[in-house]
Coordinates of N, CA and C in Angstrom, one line a residue:
M1 N 45.6 -62.0 89.6 CA 46.0 -61.2 88.4 C 45.1 -61.5 87.2
K2 N 44.9 -62.7 86.9 CA 44.1 -63.1 85.8 C 42.7 -62.6 86.0
K3 N 42.2 -62.7 87.2 CA 40.8 -62.3 87.5 C 40.7 -60.8 87.3
I4 N 41.7 -60.0 87.6 CA 41.7 -58.5 87.4 C 41.7 -58.2 85.9
V5 N 42.5 -59.0 85.2 CA 42.6 -58.7 83.7 C 41.2 -59.0 83.1
R6 N 40.6 -60.2 83.5 CA 39.2 -60.5 83.0 C 38.2 -59.4 83.3
M7 N 38.3 -58.9 84.5 CA 37.3 -57.8 84.9 C 37.5 -56.6 84.1
M8 N 38.8 -56.2 83.8 CA 39.1 -55.1 83.0 C 38.6 -55.2 81.6
C9 N 38.8 -56.4 81.0 CA 38.4 -56.7 79.7 C 36.9 -56.6 79.6
L10 N 36.2 -57.2 80.6 CA 34.7 -57.1 80.7 C 34.2 -55.7 80.8
A11 N 34.9 -54.9 81.6 CA 34.5 -53.5 81.7 C 34.7 -52.7 80.4
A12 N 35.8 -53.0 79.7 CA 36.1 -52.3 78.4 C 35.0 -52.7 77.4
L13 N 34.6 -54.0 77.4 CA 33.6 -54.5 76.5 C 32.3 -53.9 76.7
M14 N 31.9 -53.8 78.0 CA 30.6 -53.1 78.4 C 30.6 -51.7 78.0
L15 N 31.8 -51.0 78.2 CA 31.9 -49.5 77.8 C 31.7 -49.4 76.3
S16 N 32.4 -50.3 75.6 CA 32.4 -50.2 74.1 C 30.9 -50.4 73.6
A17 N 30.3 -51.4 74.2 CA 28.9 -51.8 73.8 C 28.0 -50.6 74.1
G18 N 28.2 -49.9 75.3 CA 27.3 -48.8 75.6 C 27.5 -47.6 74.6
T19 N 28.8 -47.4 74.2 CA 29.1 -46.3 73.3 C 28.5 -46.6 71.9
M20 N 28.6 -47.9 71.5 CA 28.0 -48.2 70.2 C 26.5 -48.1 70.2
A21 N 25.9 -48.5 71.4 CA 24.5 -48.4 71.5 C 24.0 -47.0 71.3
N22 N 24.8 -46.0 71.8 CA 24.4 -44.6 71.7 C 24.8 -43.9 70.4
A23 N 25.5 -44.7 69.5 CA 26.0 -44.1 68.3 C 24.8 -44.0 67.3
Q24 N 24.9 -43.0 66.4 CA 23.9 -42.8 65.4 C 24.5 -42.6 64.1
F25 N 24.0 -43.4 63.1 CA 24.4 -43.3 61.7 C 23.6 -42.2 61.1
R26 N 24.2 -41.3 60.4 CA 23.5 -40.1 59.8 C 23.9 -40.0 58.3
Q27 N 22.9 -39.6 57.5 CA 23.2 -39.2 56.2 C 22.8 -37.8 56.0
S28 N 23.5 -37.1 55.2 CA 23.3 -35.6 55.0 C 23.4 -35.2 53.6
V29 N 22.6 -34.2 53.2 CA 22.8 -33.6 51.9 C 23.0 -32.1 52.1
F30 N 23.7 -31.5 51.2 CA 24.1 -30.1 51.4 C 23.8 -29.2 50.2
L31 N 23.4 -28.0 50.4 CA 23.4 -27.0 49.4 C 24.6 -26.0 49.7
D32 N 25.5 -25.9 48.7 CA 26.7 -25.1 48.8 C 26.7 -23.9 48.0
G33 N 27.3 -22.8 48.6 CA 27.6 -21.6 47.9 C 29.1 -21.4 48.0
F34 N 29.8 -21.2 46.9 CA 31.3 -21.3 46.9 C 31.9 -20.0 46.3
L35 N 32.7 -19.3 47.1 CA 33.4 -18.1 46.7 C 34.9 -18.4 46.5
P36 N 35.3 -18.4 45.2 CA 36.7 -18.7 44.9 C 37.7 -17.7 45.5
T37 N 38.9 -18.3 45.8 CA 40.0 -17.4 46.3 C 41.3 -17.9 45.6
G38 N 42.4 -17.2 45.8 CA 43.7 -17.5 45.2 C 43.7 -17.4 43.7
S39 N 44.6 -18.2 43.1 CA 44.7 -18.0 41.6 C 43.5 -18.5 40.9
F40 N 42.6 -19.2 41.5 CA 41.3 -19.6 40.9 C 40.5 -18.4 40.6
A41 N 40.6 -17.4 41.4 CA 39.8 -16.1 41.2 C 40.7 -15.0 40.7
S42 N 41.9 -15.3 40.3 CA 42.8 -14.2 39.8 C 42.4 -13.7 38.5
T43 N 42.9 -12.5 38.1 CA 42.6 -11.8 36.9 C 43.4 -12.4 35.7
A44 N 42.7 -12.7 34.6 CA 43.4 -13.2 33.4 C 44.2 -12.0 32.8
D45 N 45.3 -12.4 32.1 CA 46.1 -11.4 31.4 C 45.6 -11.2 30.0
A46 N 44.8 -12.1 29.4 CA 44.4 -11.9 28.0 C 43.4 -10.7 27.9
T47 N 43.3 -10.3 26.7 CA 42.4 -9.2 26.4 C 41.2 -9.6 25.4
T48 N 41.3 -10.9 25.0 CA 40.3 -11.4 24.1 C 40.1 -12.9 24.3
V49 N 39.1 -13.4 23.7 CA 38.8 -14.8 23.9 C 39.1 -15.6 22.6
P50 N 39.4 -16.9 22.6 CA 39.5 -17.7 23.8 C 40.7 -17.5 24.7
L51 N 40.6 -17.7 25.9 CA 41.7 -17.4 26.9 C 42.9 -18.4 26.7
Q52 N 42.6 -19.6 26.3 CA 43.6 -20.7 26.1 C 44.3 -21.0 27.5
I53 N 45.3 -21.8 27.4 CA 45.8 -22.4 28.6 C 46.5 -21.4 29.6
M54 N 47.1 -20.3 29.0 CA 47.8 -19.4 29.8 C 46.9 -18.7 30.9
D55 N 45.6 -18.6 30.6 CA 44.7 -18.0 31.6 C 43.5 -18.9 32.0
M56 N 43.6 -20.2 31.6 CA 42.6 -21.1 32.0 C 42.7 -21.4 33.5
G57 N 41.6 -21.6 34.2 CA 41.6 -21.8 35.6 C 41.6 -20.5 36.4
K58 N 41.4 -19.4 35.8 CA 41.3 -18.1 36.5 C 39.9 -17.5 36.3
E59 N 39.7 -16.4 37.0 CA 38.4 -15.6 36.8 C 37.1 -16.4 37.2
A60 N 37.2 -17.3 38.1 CA 36.0 -18.1 38.5 C 35.1 -17.2 39.3
K61 N 33.8 -17.3 39.0 CA 32.8 -16.5 39.7 C 32.3 -17.3 40.9
I62 N 31.5 -16.7 41.7 CA 30.8 -17.4 42.8 C 30.0 -18.6 42.2
G63 N 30.2 -19.8 42.8 CA 29.6 -21.0 42.3 C 28.6 -21.6 43.3
F64 N 28.0 -22.7 42.9 CA 27.1 -23.4 43.7 C 27.3 -24.9 43.6
G65 N 26.8 -25.7 44.5 CA 27.0 -27.1 44.5 C 26.1 -27.9 45.4
L66 N 26.2 -29.2 45.3 CA 25.5 -30.1 46.1 C 26.5 -31.1 46.8
G67 N 26.1 -31.6 48.0 CA 27.0 -32.5 48.7 C 26.3 -33.6 49.3
Y68 N 27.0 -34.7 49.6 CA 26.4 -35.8 50.3 C 27.5 -36.3 51.3
R69 N 27.0 -36.7 52.5 CA 27.9 -37.2 53.5 C 27.2 -38.3 54.3
A70 N 28.0 -39.3 54.7 CA 27.6 -40.3 55.7 C 28.5 -40.2 56.9
S71 N 27.9 -40.2 58.1 CA 28.7 -40.0 59.3 C 28.2 -41.0 60.4
Y72 N 29.0 -41.1 61.4 CA 28.6 -42.0 62.6 C 28.9 -41.3 63.8
R73 N 27.8 -40.8 64.5 CA 27.9 -39.8 65.6 C 27.7 -40.6 66.9
F74 N 28.7 -40.3 67.9 CA 28.6 -40.9 69.2 C 29.1 -40.0 70.3
D75 N 28.6 -40.3 71.5 CA 28.9 -39.4 72.6 C 30.3 -39.8 73.2
V76 N 31.0 -38.7 73.5 CA 32.3 -38.9 74.1 C 32.4 -38.3 75.5
G77 N 31.2 -38.0 76.1 CA 31.2 -37.5 77.5 C 31.0 -36.0 77.5
V78 N 31.9 -35.3 76.8 CA 31.8 -33.9 76.7 C 31.6 -33.5 75.2
G79 N 30.3 -33.6 74.9 CA 30.0 -33.4 73.5 C 29.9 -34.7 72.7
E80 N 29.9 -34.6 71.4 CA 29.8 -35.8 70.5 C 30.8 -35.6 69.4
V81 N 31.2 -36.8 68.9 CA 32.2 -36.8 67.7 C 31.5 -37.6 66.6
A82 N 31.8 -37.2 65.4 CA 31.2 -37.9 64.2 C 32.3 -38.0 63.1
P83 N 32.9 -39.2 62.9 CA 33.7 -39.4 61.7 C 32.8 -39.4 60.5
F84 N 33.3 -38.9 59.4 CA 32.5 -38.9 58.2 C 33.3 -39.1 56.9
V85 N 32.6 -39.4 55.9 CA 33.1 -39.4 54.5 C 32.0 -38.7 53.6
G86 N 32.5 -37.9 52.7 CA 31.6 -37.2 51.9 C 32.1 -36.8 50.5
V87 N 31.2 -36.3 49.7 CA 31.6 -35.8 48.3 C 30.8 -34.6 48.0
D88 N 31.4 -33.7 47.3 CA 30.6 -32.5 46.8 C 30.8 -32.3 45.3
F89 N 29.9 -31.7 44.7 CA 30.0 -31.3 43.3 C 29.8 -29.8 43.2
L90 N 30.8 -29.1 42.8 CA 30.8 -27.6 42.8 C 31.0 -27.1 41.3
W91 N 30.2 -26.1 41.0 CA 30.2 -25.5 39.6 C 30.5 -24.1 39.7
N92 N 31.5 -23.6 38.9 CA 31.8 -22.2 38.8 C 31.8 -21.8 37.3
T93 N 31.2 -20.7 37.0 CA 31.3 -20.2 35.7 C 32.4 -19.2 35.7
I94 N 32.8 -18.7 34.5 CA 33.8 -17.7 34.4 C 33.2 -16.3 34.5
A95 N 34.1 -15.3 34.8 CA 33.6 -13.9 35.1 C 32.8 -13.4 33.9
G96 N 31.8 -12.5 34.3 CA 30.8 -12.1 33.3 C 31.4 -11.4 32.1
K97 N 32.4 -10.6 32.2 CA 33.0 -9.9 31.1 C 33.4 -10.9 30.0
W98 N 34.0 -12.1 30.4 CA 34.4 -13.1 29.5 C 33.2 -13.8 28.9
S99 N 32.2 -14.1 29.7 CA 31.0 -14.7 29.2 C 30.4 -13.9 28.1
D100 N 30.4 -12.6 28.3 CA 29.8 -11.8 27.2 C 30.7 -11.8 26.0
M101 N 32.0 -11.9 26.1 CA 32.8 -11.9 24.9 C 32.7 -13.2 24.2
Y102 N 32.6 -14.3 24.9 CA 32.4 -15.7 24.3 C 31.1 -15.6 23.5
A103 N 30.1 -15.1 24.2 CA 28.8 -15.1 23.5 C 28.8 -14.2 22.3
G104 N 29.6 -13.1 22.3 CA 29.7 -12.2 21.2 C 30.3 -12.8 20.0
Y105 N 31.3 -13.7 20.2 CA 32.0 -14.4 19.1 C 31.3 -15.8 18.8
N106 N 30.2 -16.1 19.5 CA 29.6 -17.4 19.4 C 30.5 -18.6 19.7
Y107 N 31.4 -18.4 20.7 CA 32.2 -19.5 21.1 C 31.7 -20.1 22.4
S108 N 32.0 -21.3 22.6 CA 31.6 -22.0 23.9 C 32.4 -21.4 25.0
T109 N 31.7 -21.2 26.2 CA 32.3 -20.7 27.4 C 32.8 -21.8 28.3
P110 N 34.0 -21.7 28.8 CA 34.5 -22.8 29.7 C 33.8 -22.7 31.1
N111 N 33.5 -23.8 31.7 CA 33.0 -23.9 33.0 C 33.9 -24.7 33.9
Y112 N 34.0 -24.4 35.2 CA 34.9 -25.2 36.1 C 34.0 -26.0 37.0
F113 N 34.4 -27.3 37.2 CA 33.8 -28.2 38.1 C 34.8 -28.8 39.1
N114 N 34.5 -28.8 40.3 CA 35.3 -29.4 41.3 C 34.6 -30.6 42.0
L115 N 35.2 -31.7 42.2 CA 34.7 -32.8 42.8 C 35.6 -33.2 44.0
P116 N 35.4 -32.6 45.2 CA 36.2 -33.0 46.3 C 35.6 -34.2 47.1
V117 N 36.5 -35.1 47.4 CA 36.1 -36.3 48.2 C 36.9 -36.2 49.5
M118 N 36.1 -36.2 50.6 CA 36.8 -35.9 51.9 C 36.4 -37.0 52.9
A119 N 37.3 -37.2 53.8 CA 37.1 -38.0 55.1 C 37.6 -37.1 56.2
G120 N 36.8 -37.1 57.3 CA 37.2 -36.2 58.4 C 36.4 -36.5 59.7
V121 N 36.4 -35.6 60.6 CA 35.7 -35.7 61.8 C 35.1 -34.4 62.3
S122 N 33.9 -34.5 62.9 CA 33.2 -33.4 63.4 C 33.1 -33.5 64.9
Y123 N 33.1 -32.3 65.6 CA 32.9 -32.3 67.0 C 31.7 -31.4 67.3
F124 N 30.8 -31.9 68.1 CA 29.6 -31.2 68.5 C 29.6 -30.9 70.0
Y125 N 29.4 -29.7 70.3 CA 29.2 -29.4 71.8 C 27.8 -29.6 72.2
D126 N 27.6 -29.8 73.5 CA 26.2 -30.0 74.0 C 25.3 -28.9 73.6
E127 N 24.0 -29.2 73.5 CA 23.0 -28.3 73.0 C 23.0 -27.0 73.8
L128 N 22.9 -25.9 73.1 CA 22.8 -24.5 73.7 C 21.7 -23.8 73.2
W129 N 21.1 -22.9 73.9 CA 20.1 -21.9 73.4 C 19.0 -22.6 72.6
N130 N 18.3 -23.4 73.3 CA 17.1 -24.0 72.6 C 17.4 -24.8 71.4
D131 N 18.1 -25.9 71.6 CA 18.4 -26.9 70.6 C 19.4 -26.4 69.5
I132 N 20.2 -25.4 69.8 CA 21.2 -25.0 68.9 C 22.5 -25.7 69.3
T133 N 23.1 -26.5 68.4 CA 24.3 -27.3 68.7 C 25.5 -26.8 67.9
P134 N 26.4 -26.0 68.4 CA 27.6 -25.6 67.6 C 28.5 -26.8 67.3
Y135 N 29.2 -26.7 66.2 CA 30.2 -27.8 65.8 C 31.4 -27.2 65.1
A136 N 32.4 -28.0 65.0 CA 33.6 -27.7 64.3 C 34.1 -29.0 63.6
E137 N 34.7 -28.9 62.4 CA 35.1 -30.1 61.7 C 36.3 -29.8 60.8
F138 N 36.9 -30.9 60.5 CA 38.1 -30.9 59.7 C 38.1 -32.1 58.8
G139 N 38.6 -32.0 57.6 CA 38.6 -33.1 56.6 C 39.8 -33.0 55.7
L140 N 40.2 -34.2 55.2 CA 41.3 -34.4 54.3 C 40.8 -35.2 53.1
G141 N 41.4 -35.1 51.9 CA 41.0 -35.9 50.8 C 41.6 -35.5 49.5
A142 N 40.9 -35.6 48.5 CA 41.4 -35.3 47.1 C 40.3 -34.5 46.4
D143 N 40.8 -33.6 45.5 CA 39.9 -32.8 44.7 C 40.2 -33.1 43.2
F144 N 39.1 -33.2 42.4 CA 39.3 -33.5 41.0 C 38.6 -32.3 40.3
L145 N 39.5 -31.6 39.5 CA 39.0 -30.4 38.7 C 38.8 -30.8 37.3
F146 N 37.6 -30.3 36.8 CA 37.3 -30.5 35.4 C 37.0 -29.1 34.7
I147 N 37.5 -29.0 33.5 CA 37.2 -27.7 32.8 C 36.6 -28.1 31.4
T148 N 35.5 -27.5 31.1 CA 34.8 -27.8 29.8 C 35.6 -27.1 28.7
P149 N 35.5 -27.6 27.5 CA 36.2 -27.0 26.3 C 35.8 -25.6 26.1
E150 N 36.7 -24.7 25.6 CA 36.4 -23.3 25.3 C 36.7 -23.1 23.8
G151 N 36.0 -22.1 23.2 CA 36.3 -21.7 21.9 C 35.7 -22.5 20.8
K152 N 34.9 -23.5 21.1 CA 34.3 -24.3 20.0 C 33.2 -23.4 19.4
G153 N 33.3 -23.0 18.2 CA 32.3 -22.1 17.6 C 32.6 -21.8 16.1
E154 N 32.1 -20.8 15.7 CA 32.3 -20.4 14.3 C 33.8 -19.9 14.0
G155 N 34.5 -20.6 13.1 CA 35.8 -20.1 12.6 C 36.9 -20.5 13.5
I156 N 36.7 -21.3 14.5 CA 37.9 -21.7 15.4 C 37.6 -23.1 16.0
E157 N 38.7 -23.8 16.1 CA 38.7 -25.1 16.7 C 38.6 -24.9 18.2
Y158 N 38.2 -26.0 19.0 CA 38.1 -25.8 20.4 C 39.4 -26.1 21.1
F159 N 39.5 -25.7 22.3 CA 40.6 -25.9 23.2 C 40.1 -26.7 24.4
A160 N 40.6 -27.9 24.5 CA 40.2 -28.8 25.6 C 41.3 -29.1 26.6
Y161 N 41.0 -29.3 27.9 CA 42.0 -29.3 28.9 C 41.8 -30.6 29.8
K162 N 43.0 -31.0 30.4 CA 43.0 -32.1 31.3 C 43.7 -31.8 32.6
P163 N 43.0 -31.2 33.5 CA 43.6 -30.9 34.8 C 43.9 -32.1 35.6
T164 N 44.9 -32.0 36.5 CA 45.3 -33.1 37.4 C 44.4 -33.0 38.7
G165 N 44.4 -34.1 39.4 CA 43.8 -34.0 40.8 C 44.8 -33.4 41.8
A166 N 44.4 -33.2 43.0 CA 45.2 -32.6 44.0 C 44.8 -33.0 45.4
F167 N 45.7 -32.9 46.3 CA 45.4 -33.1 47.8 C 44.5 -32.0 48.2
A168 N 43.5 -32.3 49.0 CA 42.5 -31.2 49.4 C 42.3 -31.3 50.9
W169 N 41.9 -30.2 51.5 CA 41.5 -30.2 52.9 C 40.4 -29.1 53.1
M170 N 39.8 -29.3 54.3 CA 38.8 -28.3 54.6 C 38.6 -28.2 56.1
I171 N 38.2 -27.0 56.5 CA 37.9 -26.7 58.0 C 36.7 -25.9 58.0
G172 N 35.8 -26.1 59.0 CA 34.6 -25.4 59.1 C 34.0 -25.3 60.5
V173 N 33.1 -24.4 60.7 CA 32.4 -24.2 61.9 C 31.0 -23.9 61.6
G174 N 30.1 -24.2 62.5 CA 28.7 -23.9 62.2 C 27.8 -24.3 63.4
A175 N 26.5 -24.6 63.1 CA 25.6 -25.0 64.2 C 24.5 -25.8 63.6
W176 N 24.0 -26.7 64.3 CA 22.8 -27.5 64.0 C 21.6 -26.7 64.7
F177 N 20.5 -26.7 64.0 CA 19.3 -26.1 64.6 C 18.2 -27.2 64.7
G178 N 18.1 -27.8 65.9 CA 17.3 -29.0 66.0 C 18.1 -30.2 65.6
R179 N 17.5 -31.2 65.0 CA 18.1 -32.4 64.7 C 18.3 -32.6 63.1
H180 N 17.8 -31.7 62.3 CA 17.7 -32.0 60.9 C 18.3 -30.9 60.0
V181 N 18.6 -29.7 60.5 CA 19.1 -28.6 59.7 C 20.3 -28.0 60.3
S182 N 21.3 -27.7 59.5 CA 22.5 -27.0 59.9 C 22.9 -25.9 59.0
A183 N 23.8 -25.0 59.4 CA 24.4 -24.0 58.6 C 25.9 -23.9 59.0
G184 N 26.8 -23.7 58.1 CA 28.2 -23.6 58.4 C 29.0 -22.8 57.4
L185 N 30.1 -22.3 57.9 CA 31.0 -21.5 57.1 C 32.4 -22.3 57.0
Y186 N 32.9 -22.5 55.8 CA 34.1 -23.4 55.6 C 35.1 -22.6 54.8
Y187 N 36.4 -23.1 55.0 CA 37.4 -22.8 54.0 C 37.9 -24.1 53.4
N188 N 37.9 -24.2 52.0 CA 38.3 -25.4 51.3 C 39.6 -25.1 50.6
G189 N 40.6 -25.9 50.8 CA 41.8 -25.8 50.1 C 41.9 -27.0 49.1
F190 N 41.6 -26.8 47.9 CA 41.5 -27.9 46.9 C 42.8 -28.2 46.2
G191 N 43.9 -27.5 46.7 CA 45.2 -27.9 46.2 C 45.7 -27.2 44.9
K192 N 46.9 -27.6 44.5 CA 47.5 -27.1 43.3 C 47.3 -28.0 42.2
H193 N 46.4 -27.6 41.2 CA 46.1 -28.4 40.1 C 47.0 -27.9 38.9
Y194 N 47.4 -28.9 38.1 CA 48.2 -28.6 36.9 C 47.2 -28.8 35.7
I195 N 47.3 -27.9 34.7 CA 46.4 -27.9 33.6 C 47.2 -28.1 32.3
D196 N 46.8 -29.1 31.5 CA 47.4 -29.3 30.2 C 46.4 -29.3 29.1
Y197 N 46.8 -29.0 27.9 CA 46.0 -29.3 26.8 C 45.8 -30.8 26.6
T198 N 44.7 -31.2 26.1 CA 44.5 -32.6 25.8 C 45.4 -32.9 24.6
S199 N 45.8 -34.2 24.4 CA 46.6 -34.6 23.2 C 45.8 -34.3 21.9
E200 N 44.5 -34.4 21.9 CA 43.7 -34.2 20.7 C 43.8 -32.7 20.4
T201 N 43.8 -31.8 21.4 CA 43.9 -30.4 21.1 C 45.2 -30.1 20.5
L202 N 46.3 -30.6 21.0 CA 47.6 -30.4 20.5 C 47.8 -30.9 19.1
E203 N 47.2 -32.1 18.8 CA 47.4 -32.7 17.5 C 46.5 -32.1 16.5
N204 N 45.3 -31.7 16.9 CA 44.3 -31.3 15.8 C 44.1 -29.8 15.7
N205 N 44.7 -29.0 16.6 CA 44.4 -27.6 16.6 C 45.8 -26.8 16.4
A206 N 46.0 -26.3 15.2 CA 47.3 -25.7 14.9 C 47.5 -24.5 15.8
V207 N 46.5 -23.7 16.1 CA 46.6 -22.5 16.9 C 47.1 -22.9 18.3
A208 N 46.5 -23.9 18.9 CA 47.0 -24.4 20.3 C 48.4 -24.9 20.2
A209 N 48.7 -25.7 19.2 CA 50.1 -26.2 19.0 C 51.1 -25.1 18.9
A210 N 50.8 -24.1 18.1 CA 51.7 -23.0 18.0 C 51.8 -22.2 19.3
T211 N 50.7 -22.1 20.0 CA 50.8 -21.4 21.3 C 51.7 -22.1 22.3
T212 N 51.6 -23.4 22.5 CA 52.4 -24.1 23.4 C 53.8 -24.2 22.9
A213 N 54.1 -24.1 21.6 CA 55.4 -24.1 21.1 C 56.3 -22.9 21.5
T214 N 55.6 -21.8 21.9 CA 56.4 -20.7 22.4 C 56.9 -20.8 23.8
Y215 N 56.6 -21.9 24.5 CA 57.0 -22.2 25.8 C 58.0 -23.4 25.8
N216 N 58.9 -23.5 26.8 CA 59.7 -24.7 26.8 C 58.8 -25.8 27.5
V217 N 59.4 -27.0 27.5 CA 58.6 -28.2 27.9 C 58.1 -28.0 29.4
A218 N 58.8 -27.3 30.2 CA 58.4 -27.2 31.6 C 57.2 -26.2 31.7
K219 N 56.9 -25.4 30.7 CA 55.9 -24.4 30.8 C 54.7 -24.8 29.8
K220 N 54.6 -26.0 29.4 CA 53.5 -26.4 28.5 C 52.3 -26.6 29.4
R221 N 52.4 -26.7 30.7 CA 51.3 -26.8 31.6 C 51.2 -25.6 32.5
E222 N 50.1 -25.3 33.0 CA 49.8 -24.2 33.9 C 49.4 -24.8 35.2
S223 N 49.6 -24.0 36.3 CA 49.2 -24.5 37.6 C 48.3 -23.5 38.3
R224 N 47.3 -23.9 39.0 CA 46.3 -23.1 39.7 C 46.1 -23.6 41.1
N225 N 46.2 -22.7 42.1 CA 45.8 -23.0 43.5 C 44.3 -22.8 43.6
V226 N 43.6 -23.8 43.8 CA 42.1 -23.8 43.8 C 41.6 -23.8 45.2
G227 N 40.8 -23.0 45.6 CA 40.2 -23.0 46.9 C 39.1 -21.9 47.1
G228 N 38.5 -21.8 48.3 CA 37.6 -20.8 48.5 C 36.8 -20.9 49.8
L229 N 36.0 -19.9 50.0 CA 35.1 -19.9 51.2 C 33.7 -20.6 50.7
M230 N 33.2 -21.4 51.6 CA 31.9 -22.0 51.3 C 30.9 -21.9 52.4
L231 N 29.7 -21.5 52.0 CA 28.5 -21.5 52.9 C 27.8 -22.8 52.6
R232 N 27.5 -23.6 53.7 CA 26.8 -24.9 53.5 C 25.5 -24.9 54.4
I233 N 24.4 -25.2 53.7 CA 23.2 -25.5 54.4 C 23.0 -27.0 54.3
G234 N 22.9 -27.7 55.5 CA 22.7 -29.1 55.5 C 21.4 -29.6 56.0
F235 N 21.0 -30.7 55.5 CA 19.8 -31.4 55.8 C 20.1 -32.9 56.2
H236 N 19.8 -33.2 57.4 CA 20.3 -34.5 58.0 C 19.2 -35.5 58.4
F237 N 19.5 -36.7 58.1 CA 18.4 -37.8 58.3 C 19.0 -39.0 59.0

């Protein structure tokens, strides 16, 4: 019995060593195009600027970004699997009609930045059609939303915001073309972010303080479901 156990342990060790020998560490950089959905892309109720907290986090335009990922790819017999960790930096401006209004009043225009940090796994099917390798992947993590101040300009104090982070996830499909380039389509759910005025805005800006005073304590903050479709072009090394 002991001999059988030793043989099984030895076989498992050899199998593990063989798998590790075939594993490949990869680093990747991505160019991202991001189409907002949900309340992140919803229409603001205001008719003039600055939008203030009631409409902040809305009207996001198509954005762009960069990403980095480290992964460890190994053969599982039928295709390959690659656990990964990665981070993206995504930038969205506000809709053009508002940008024009901010510019007309010489006010600063708010910008939206998302910083999703993800861990997940990719599955690669065997090469098809002349080095084209389809893949699917799923990831979980956290997203951090940042909003630049709005309304800082002539005749008005600025409105600054402090959004919360949120649980995030993503799912995507695509294909590698050879060993170094890929393209994929993803849906990113960046979660429900809560948006508050900064304490400095409430303390130093009488207009903002008066605005929030019209709401009860539970409504001093706004919430936005942030997410969207993303096209990713990857370069792998």
